[in-house]
Amino acid sequence: MHGGIDHRFSVLFVCLGNICRSPMAEGAFRAVAQERGLACLVDSAGTASYHVGQQPDPRAIGVASRQGIDIATQAARQVERDDFYRFSHIIAMDRANLEALRGKAPRDGTARLAMLLDAVEGRRGEPVADPYYGDLAAFETAWSIINLGANAWVDKLLREGTRQTV
Ligand code: 4NP
């Protein structure tokens, strides 16, 4: 996990395997947050354990790299109990991920759970389709939707941040 000091927010992106969508979301969000001056811890994880320790899918690495974003240094991990206390927001890629998170969340967990496209006007509740069994075009599509969501979350957190007093 990387992040600036003095952060008010900490965001964990979650998909199933943590090798396709959530690593792209972590990379896209970190880049937008840095550009827009939002200090935020950013990480990603999977609800499943199949790919723990693995690098992101080469297609995800390729799509991100064409946008100038390096996600190759990430390693997959599974969501853990502490995440529900350490992060202010846990953001799922699809409904199944969100339901899995609700099932794992401790009763007194403090993280807010949401879906990536919830922050996008008119697209609340829509999923980011899983590109794993798709072709390269599916990864390109996933990237552009994820980038839309990342921008919308940075906007939302910047607005929330300026309303708060420290
Ligand atoms: P992700 O994609 O959830 O976006 O990382 C998947 C990766 C692996 C599998 C499914 C989805 N899998 O079944 O192994």
Coordinates of N, CA and C and ligand atoms in Angstrom, one line a residue:
M1 N 0.9 -1.2 0.0 CA 0.0 0.0 0.0 C 0.9 1.2 0.0
H2 N 0.6 2.2 -0.9 CA 1.3 3.4 -0.9 C 0.4 4.6 -0.6
G3 N 0.9 5.7 -0.2 CA 0.0 6.8 0.1 C 0.8 8.0 0.7
G4 N 0.2 9.1 0.7 CA 0.8 10.3 1.2 C 0.6 10.3 2.7
I5 N 1.3 11.2 3.4 CA 1.0 11.4 4.8 C -0.2 12.4 4.9
D6 N -0.7 12.5 6.1 CA -1.8 13.5 6.2 C -3.0 13.1 5.4
H7 N -3.3 11.9 5.2 CA -4.4 11.5 4.3 C -5.7 11.4 5.2
R8 N -6.8 11.8 4.6 CA -8.0 11.8 5.4 C -8.8 10.5 5.0
F9 N -8.5 10.1 3.8 CA -9.2 8.9 3.2 C -8.3 7.8 2.9
S10 N -8.8 6.6 3.0 CA -8.1 5.4 2.6 C -9.1 4.5 1.8
V11 N -8.7 4.1 0.7 CA -9.6 3.4 -0.2 C -9.0 2.1 -0.6
L12 N -9.9 1.0 -0.5 CA -9.5 -0.3 -0.9 C -10.4 -0.7 -2.0
F13 N -9.9 -1.1 -3.2 CA -10.6 -1.5 -4.3 C -10.7 -3.1 -4.3
V14 N -11.8 -3.6 -4.6 CA -12.0 -5.1 -4.4 C -12.7 -5.7 -5.6
C15 N -12.1 -6.8 -6.1 CA -12.8 -7.6 -7.2 C -12.7 -9.0 -6.7
L16 N -12.9 -10.0 -7.6 CA -12.9 -11.4 -7.2 C -11.4 -11.9 -7.0
G17 N -10.6 -11.7 -8.1 CA -9.3 -12.3 -8.0 C -8.1 -11.4 -7.7
N18 N -8.4 -10.1 -7.7 CA -7.3 -9.1 -7.5 C -6.2 -9.2 -8.5
I19 N -6.5 -9.6 -9.7 CA -5.5 -9.6 -10.8 C -6.0 -8.8 -12.0
C20 N -7.2 -8.5 -12.1 CA -7.7 -7.7 -13.3 C -8.3 -6.3 -12.9
R21 N -9.5 -6.3 -12.4 CA -10.2 -5.1 -12.2 C -9.7 -4.2 -11.1
S22 N -9.5 -4.8 -9.9 CA -9.1 -4.0 -8.8 C -7.7 -3.5 -8.9
P23 N -6.8 -4.2 -9.5 CA -5.4 -3.6 -9.7 C -5.5 -2.5 -10.7
M24 N -6.3 -2.6 -11.7 CA -6.5 -1.4 -12.6 C -7.1 -0.2 -11.9
A25 N -8.1 -0.5 -11.0 CA -8.7 0.6 -10.2 C -7.7 1.2 -9.3
E26 N -6.9 0.4 -8.6 CA -5.9 1.0 -7.7 C -4.9 1.9 -8.5
G27 N -4.5 1.4 -9.7 CA -3.6 2.2 -10.5 C -4.2 3.5 -11.0
A28 N -5.4 3.4 -11.5 CA -6.1 4.5 -12.1 C -6.4 5.6 -11.0
F29 N -6.9 5.1 -9.9 CA -7.3 6.0 -8.8 C -6.1 6.7 -8.3
R30 N -5.0 6.0 -8.1 CA -3.8 6.6 -7.5 C -3.3 7.7 -8.4
A31 N -3.3 7.5 -9.7 CA -2.9 8.5 -10.7 C -3.8 9.7 -10.7
V32 N -5.1 9.5 -10.7 CA -6.0 10.6 -10.7 C -5.9 11.4 -9.3
A33 N -5.8 10.7 -8.2 CA -5.7 11.3 -6.9 C -4.5 12.2 -6.9
Q34 N -3.4 11.7 -7.4 CA -2.1 12.5 -7.4 C -2.3 13.7 -8.2
E35 N -2.8 13.6 -9.4 CA -3.1 14.7 -10.3 C -3.9 15.8 -9.7
R36 N -5.0 15.3 -9.0 CA -6.0 16.3 -8.5 C -5.6 16.7 -7.0
G37 N -4.5 16.2 -6.5 CA -4.1 16.7 -5.1 C -4.9 16.1 -4.0
L38 N -5.5 14.9 -4.2 CA -6.1 14.2 -3.1 C -5.2 13.2 -2.4
A39 N -4.8 13.5 -1.1 CA -3.9 12.6 -0.4 C -4.8 11.5 0.2
C40 N -4.4 10.3 -0.3 CA -5.3 9.1 0.0 C -4.4 7.8 0.0
L41 N -4.6 7.0 1.0 CA -4.0 5.6 0.9 C -4.8 4.8 -0.1
V42 N -4.2 4.1 -0.9 CA -4.9 3.3 -1.9 C -4.3 1.8 -2.0
D43 N -5.2 0.9 -2.0 CA -4.8 -0.5 -2.1 C -5.9 -1.3 -2.8
S44 N -5.6 -2.6 -3.1 CA -6.6 -3.4 -3.7 C -6.5 -4.8 -3.2
A45 N -7.6 -5.6 -3.3 CA -7.6 -7.0 -2.7 C -8.7 -7.7 -3.5
G46 N -8.7 -9.1 -3.3 CA -9.8 -9.9 -3.9 C -10.6 -10.5 -2.8
T47 N -11.8 -10.9 -3.2 CA -12.7 -11.6 -2.2 C -12.3 -13.1 -2.2
A48 N -11.6 -13.6 -3.3 CA -11.2 -15.0 -3.4 C -9.7 -15.1 -3.2
S49 N -9.2 -16.3 -3.0 CA -7.8 -16.5 -2.7 C -7.0 -17.1 -3.8
Y50 N -7.7 -17.4 -5.0 CA -7.0 -18.2 -6.0 C -5.7 -17.7 -6.5
H51 N -5.6 -16.3 -6.5 CA -4.4 -15.7 -7.2 C -3.5 -15.0 -6.2
V52 N -3.6 -15.3 -4.9 CA -2.8 -14.6 -3.9 C -1.3 -14.7 -4.3
G53 N -0.7 -13.5 -4.2 CA 0.8 -13.5 -4.5 C 1.1 -13.2 -5.9
Q54 N 0.1 -13.3 -6.8 CA 0.4 -13.1 -8.3 C 0.4 -11.7 -8.7
Q55 N 1.2 -11.4 -9.7 CA 1.1 -10.1 -10.4 C -0.2 -10.0 -11.1
P56 N -0.6 -8.7 -11.4 CA -1.8 -8.6 -12.2 C -1.7 -9.3 -13.5
D57 N -2.9 -9.6 -14.1 CA -2.9 -10.3 -15.4 C -2.1 -9.4 -16.5
P58 N -1.4 -10.1 -17.3 CA -0.5 -9.3 -18.3 C -1.4 -8.4 -19.2
R59 N -2.6 -8.7 -19.4 CA -3.5 -7.8 -20.2 C -3.8 -6.6 -19.4
A60 N -4.0 -6.7 -18.1 CA -4.3 -5.5 -17.3 C -3.0 -4.6 -17.2
I61 N -1.9 -5.3 -17.1 CA -0.6 -4.5 -17.0 C -0.4 -3.8 -18.3
G62 N -0.7 -4.4 -19.4 CA -0.6 -3.8 -20.8 C -1.5 -2.6 -21.0
V63 N -2.7 -2.7 -20.6 CA -3.7 -1.7 -20.8 C -3.3 -0.5 -19.9
A64 N -2.9 -0.7 -18.7 CA -2.6 0.4 -17.8 C -1.3 1.0 -18.3
S65 N -0.4 0.2 -18.8 CA 0.9 0.8 -19.2 C 0.8 1.7 -20.4
R66 N -0.2 1.4 -21.3 CA -0.4 2.3 -22.4 C -1.0 3.6 -22.0
Q67 N -1.5 3.7 -20.7 CA -1.9 5.0 -20.2 C -0.8 5.6 -19.3
G68 N 0.3 5.0 -19.3 CA 1.5 5.5 -18.5 C 1.4 5.2 -17.1
I69 N 0.6 4.1 -16.8 CA 0.5 3.7 -15.3 C 1.0 2.3 -15.1
D70 N 1.9 2.2 -14.2 CA 2.6 0.9 -13.9 C 1.9 0.2 -12.8
I71 N 1.3 -0.9 -13.1 CA 0.6 -1.7 -12.0 C 1.3 -3.1 -11.8
A72 N 2.5 -3.2 -12.5 CA 3.2 -4.5 -12.5 C 3.8 -4.9 -11.2
T73 N 3.9 -3.9 -10.3 CA 4.6 -4.1 -9.0 C 3.6 -4.6 -8.0
Q74 N 2.3 -4.6 -8.3 CA 1.3 -5.1 -7.4 C 1.3 -6.6 -7.2
A75 N 0.9 -7.1 -6.1 CA 0.8 -8.5 -5.8 C -0.6 -8.8 -5.2
A76 N -1.3 -9.8 -5.7 CA -2.7 -10.1 -5.3 C -2.7 -10.5 -3.8
R77 N -3.7 -10.0 -3.1 CA -4.0 -10.5 -1.7 C -5.5 -10.6 -1.5
Q78 N -5.8 -11.3 -0.5 CA -7.3 -11.5 -0.2 C -7.7 -10.5 0.8
V79 N -9.0 -10.1 0.7 CA -9.5 -9.2 1.7 C -9.4 -9.8 3.1
E80 N -9.0 -9.0 4.1 CA -8.9 -9.5 5.5 C -9.7 -8.7 6.5
R81 N -9.9 -9.2 7.6 CA -10.7 -8.6 8.7 C -10.3 -7.2 9.0
D82 N -9.0 -7.0 9.1 CA -8.5 -5.6 9.4 C -8.9 -4.6 8.4
D83 N -9.1 -5.0 7.2 CA -9.4 -4.0 6.1 C -10.7 -3.2 6.4
F84 N -11.6 -3.9 7.2 CA -12.8 -3.2 7.5 C -12.7 -2.1 8.6
Y85 N -11.5 -2.1 9.2 CA -11.2 -1.0 10.2 C -10.2 0.0 9.6
R86 N -9.3 -0.5 8.8 CA -8.1 0.3 8.3 C -8.5 1.3 7.2
F87 N -9.6 0.9 6.4 CA -9.9 1.7 5.3 C -11.2 2.5 5.5
S88 N -11.2 3.8 5.0 CA -12.5 4.6 5.2 C -13.5 4.1 4.2
H89 N -13.0 3.6 3.0 CA -13.9 3.2 1.9 C -13.4 1.9 1.3
I90 N -14.3 0.9 1.2 CA -14.0 -0.3 0.4 C -15.0 -0.3 -0.8
I91 N -14.4 -0.4 -2.0 CA -15.1 -0.1 -3.2 C -15.1 -1.4 -4.1
A92 N -16.2 -2.0 -4.3 CA -16.4 -3.2 -5.0 C -16.6 -3.0 -6.5
M93 N -16.1 -3.9 -7.3 CA -16.3 -3.8 -8.8 C -17.7 -4.2 -9.2
D94 N -18.3 -5.3 -8.6 CA -19.6 -5.7 -9.0 C -20.4 -6.1 -7.7
R95 N -21.6 -6.5 -8.0 CA -22.6 -6.8 -6.9 C -22.2 -8.0 -6.1
A96 N -21.6 -9.0 -6.8 CA -21.2 -10.2 -6.1 C -20.0 -9.9 -5.1
N97 N -19.1 -9.0 -5.6 CA -18.0 -8.6 -4.7 C -18.6 -7.9 -3.5
L98 N -19.6 -7.0 -3.7 CA -20.2 -6.2 -2.6 C -20.9 -7.2 -1.6
E99 N -21.6 -8.2 -2.1 CA -22.3 -9.1 -1.3 C -21.2 -9.9 -0.5
A100 N -20.1 -10.3 -1.1 CA -19.1 -11.1 -0.4 C -18.5 -10.2 0.7
L101 N -18.3 -8.9 0.4 CA -17.8 -8.0 1.4 C -18.7 -7.9 2.6
R102 N -20.0 -7.8 2.3 CA -21.0 -7.7 3.4 C -21.0 -8.9 4.2
G103 N -20.7 -10.0 3.6 CA -20.7 -11.3 4.4 C -19.4 -11.4 5.2
K104 N -18.3 -10.8 4.8 CA -17.1 -10.8 5.6 C -17.0 -9.7 6.6
A105 N -17.8 -8.6 6.5 CA -17.6 -7.4 7.3 C -17.9 -7.7 8.8
P106 N -17.0 -7.4 9.7 CA -17.3 -7.5 11.1 C -18.4 -6.5 11.5
R107 N -19.2 -6.9 12.5 CA -20.4 -6.0 12.9 C -20.0 -4.6 13.2
D108 N -18.8 -4.4 13.8 CA -18.4 -3.1 14.1 C -17.4 -2.5 13.2
G109 N -17.3 -3.1 12.0 CA -16.4 -2.6 11.0 C -16.7 -1.1 10.6
T110 N -15.7 -0.3 10.4 CA -16.0 1.1 10.2 C -15.9 1.6 8.7
A111 N -15.4 0.7 7.8 CA -15.3 1.1 6.4 C -16.7 1.2 5.8
R112 N -16.8 2.2 4.9 CA -18.1 2.3 4.1 C -17.9 1.5 2.9
L113 N -18.9 0.7 2.6 CA -18.9 -0.2 1.4 C -19.7 0.4 0.3
A114 N -19.2 0.3 -0.9 CA -19.9 0.9 -2.1 C -19.4 0.2 -3.3
M115 N -20.0 0.5 -4.4 CA -19.6 0.0 -5.7 C -18.9 1.1 -6.5
L116 N -18.0 0.7 -7.4 CA -17.2 1.7 -8.1 C -18.1 2.8 -8.9
L117 N -19.1 2.3 -9.5 CA -19.9 3.2 -10.4 C -20.9 3.9 -9.6
D118 N -21.0 3.7 -8.3 CA -22.0 4.4 -7.4 C -21.7 5.9 -7.4
A119 N -20.4 6.3 -7.7 CA -20.1 7.7 -7.7 C -20.3 8.4 -9.0
V120 N -20.7 7.6 -10.0 CA -20.9 8.1 -11.4 C -22.4 8.5 -11.5
E121 N -22.7 9.7 -11.8 CA -24.0 10.2 -12.1 C -24.8 9.3 -13.0
G122 N -25.9 8.8 -12.6 CA -26.7 8.0 -13.5 C -26.3 6.5 -13.6
R123 N -25.2 6.1 -13.0 CA -24.8 4.7 -13.2 C -24.6 3.9 -11.8
R124 N -25.3 4.5 -10.8 CA -25.3 3.8 -9.5 C -25.7 2.4 -9.6
G125 N -24.9 1.5 -9.0 CA -25.3 0.1 -8.9 C -24.8 -0.7 -10.1
E126 N -24.3 -0.1 -11.1 CA -23.8 -0.8 -12.3 C -22.5 -1.5 -12.0
P127 N -22.3 -2.7 -12.5 CA -21.0 -3.4 -12.3 C -19.9 -3.0 -13.3
V128 N -18.7 -3.3 -13.0 CA -17.6 -3.3 -13.9 C -17.5 -4.8 -14.3
A129 N -17.9 -5.1 -15.6 CA -17.9 -6.5 -16.0 C -16.5 -7.1 -15.9
D130 N -16.5 -8.4 -15.5 CA -15.2 -9.1 -15.4 C -14.6 -9.4 -16.8
P131 N -13.4 -8.9 -17.0 CA -12.8 -9.1 -18.4 C -11.9 -10.4 -18.5
Y132 N -11.8 -11.1 -17.4 CA -10.9 -12.2 -17.3 C -11.0 -13.2 -18.4
Y133 N -12.3 -13.6 -18.7 CA -12.5 -14.6 -19.8 C -12.7 -13.9 -21.1
G134 N -12.5 -12.6 -21.2 CA -12.7 -11.9 -22.4 C -11.5 -11.7 -23.2
D135 N -11.5 -10.9 -24.2 CA -10.3 -10.6 -25.0 C -9.7 -9.2 -24.6
L136 N -8.8 -8.8 -25.4 CA -8.1 -7.5 -25.0 C -9.1 -6.4 -25.0
A137 N -10.1 -6.4 -25.9 CA -11.1 -5.3 -26.0 C -11.8 -5.3 -24.7
A138 N -12.1 -6.4 -24.0 CA -12.8 -6.4 -22.7 C -12.0 -5.7 -21.7
F139 N -10.6 -5.8 -21.8 CA -9.8 -5.1 -20.8 C -9.7 -3.6 -21.1
E140 N -9.8 -3.2 -22.4 CA -9.8 -1.8 -22.8 C -11.1 -1.2 -22.3
T141 N -12.2 -1.9 -22.4 CA -13.5 -1.4 -22.0 C -13.5 -1.3 -20.4
A142 N -13.0 -2.3 -19.8 CA -12.9 -2.3 -18.3 C -12.1 -1.1 -17.9
W143 N -11.0 -0.9 -18.5 CA -10.1 0.3 -18.1 C -10.9 1.6 -18.2
S144 N -11.6 1.8 -19.3 CA -12.2 3.1 -19.5 C -13.4 3.3 -18.5
I145 N -14.1 2.2 -18.1 CA -15.1 2.3 -17.1 C -14.5 2.6 -15.7
I146 N -13.4 1.8 -15.5 CA -12.7 2.0 -14.2 C -12.2 3.4 -14.0
N147 N -11.7 4.0 -15.1 CA -11.1 5.3 -15.1 C -12.2 6.3 -14.8
L148 N -13.4 6.1 -15.4 CA -14.5 6.9 -15.2 C -14.9 6.9 -13.7
G149 N -14.9 5.7 -13.1 CA -15.3 5.5 -11.7 C -14.2 6.1 -10.8
A150 N -12.9 6.0 -11.1 CA -11.8 6.5 -10.3 C -11.9 8.0 -10.3
N151 N -12.2 8.7 -11.4 CA -12.3 10.1 -11.5 C -13.5 10.6 -10.6
A152 N -14.6 9.8 -10.7 CA -15.8 10.2 -9.9 C -15.6 10.1 -8.4
W153 N -14.8 9.1 -8.0 CA -14.6 8.9 -6.6 C -13.6 10.0 -6.1
V154 N -12.6 10.3 -6.9 CA -11.7 11.4 -6.5 C -12.5 12.7 -6.3
D155 N -13.4 13.0 -7.3 CA -14.3 14.2 -7.1 C -15.1 14.2 -5.8
K156 N -15.7 13.0 -5.6 CA -16.6 12.8 -4.4 C -15.8 13.0 -3.1
L157 N -14.6 12.4 -3.1 CA -13.8 12.5 -1.8 C -13.3 13.9 -1.6
L158 N -12.9 14.6 -2.7 CA -12.5 16.0 -2.6 C -13.6 16.8 -2.1
R159 N -14.8 16.6 -2.6 CA -16.0 17.4 -2.1 C -16.2 17.1 -0.6
E160 N -16.2 15.8 -0.2 CA -16.4 15.4 1.2 C -15.3 15.9 2.1
G161 N -14.1 15.9 1.6 CA -12.9 16.3 2.3 C -13.0 17.8 2.7
T162 N -13.5 18.6 1.7 CA -13.5 20.1 2.0 C -14.7 20.4 2.9
R163 N -15.6 19.5 3.1 CA -16.7 19.8 4.0 C -16.4 19.4 5.5
Q164 N -15.3 18.6 5.6 CA -15.0 18.2 7.0 C -14.0 19.1 7.7
T165 N -14.1 19.2 9.0 CA -13.0 19.9 9.7 C -12.2 18.8 10.4
V166 N -10.9 19.0 10.4 CA -10.0 18.0 11.0 C -10.0 18.1 12.5
Ligands
4NP1 P1 -10.8 -10.0 -11.3 O1 -10.9 -11.1 -12.5 O2 -11.8 -10.4 -10.3 O3 -11.1 -8.7 -12.0 O4 -9.4 -10.0 -10.8 C1 -10.8 -12.5 -12.3 C2 -9.6 -13.1 -12.1 C3 -9.6 -14.4 -11.9 C4 -10.8 -15.2 -11.9 C5 -12.0 -14.5 -12.1 C6 -12.0 -13.2 -12.3 N1 -10.8 -16.6 -11.7 O5 -11.8 -17.2 -11.7 O6 -9.7 -17.2 -11.5

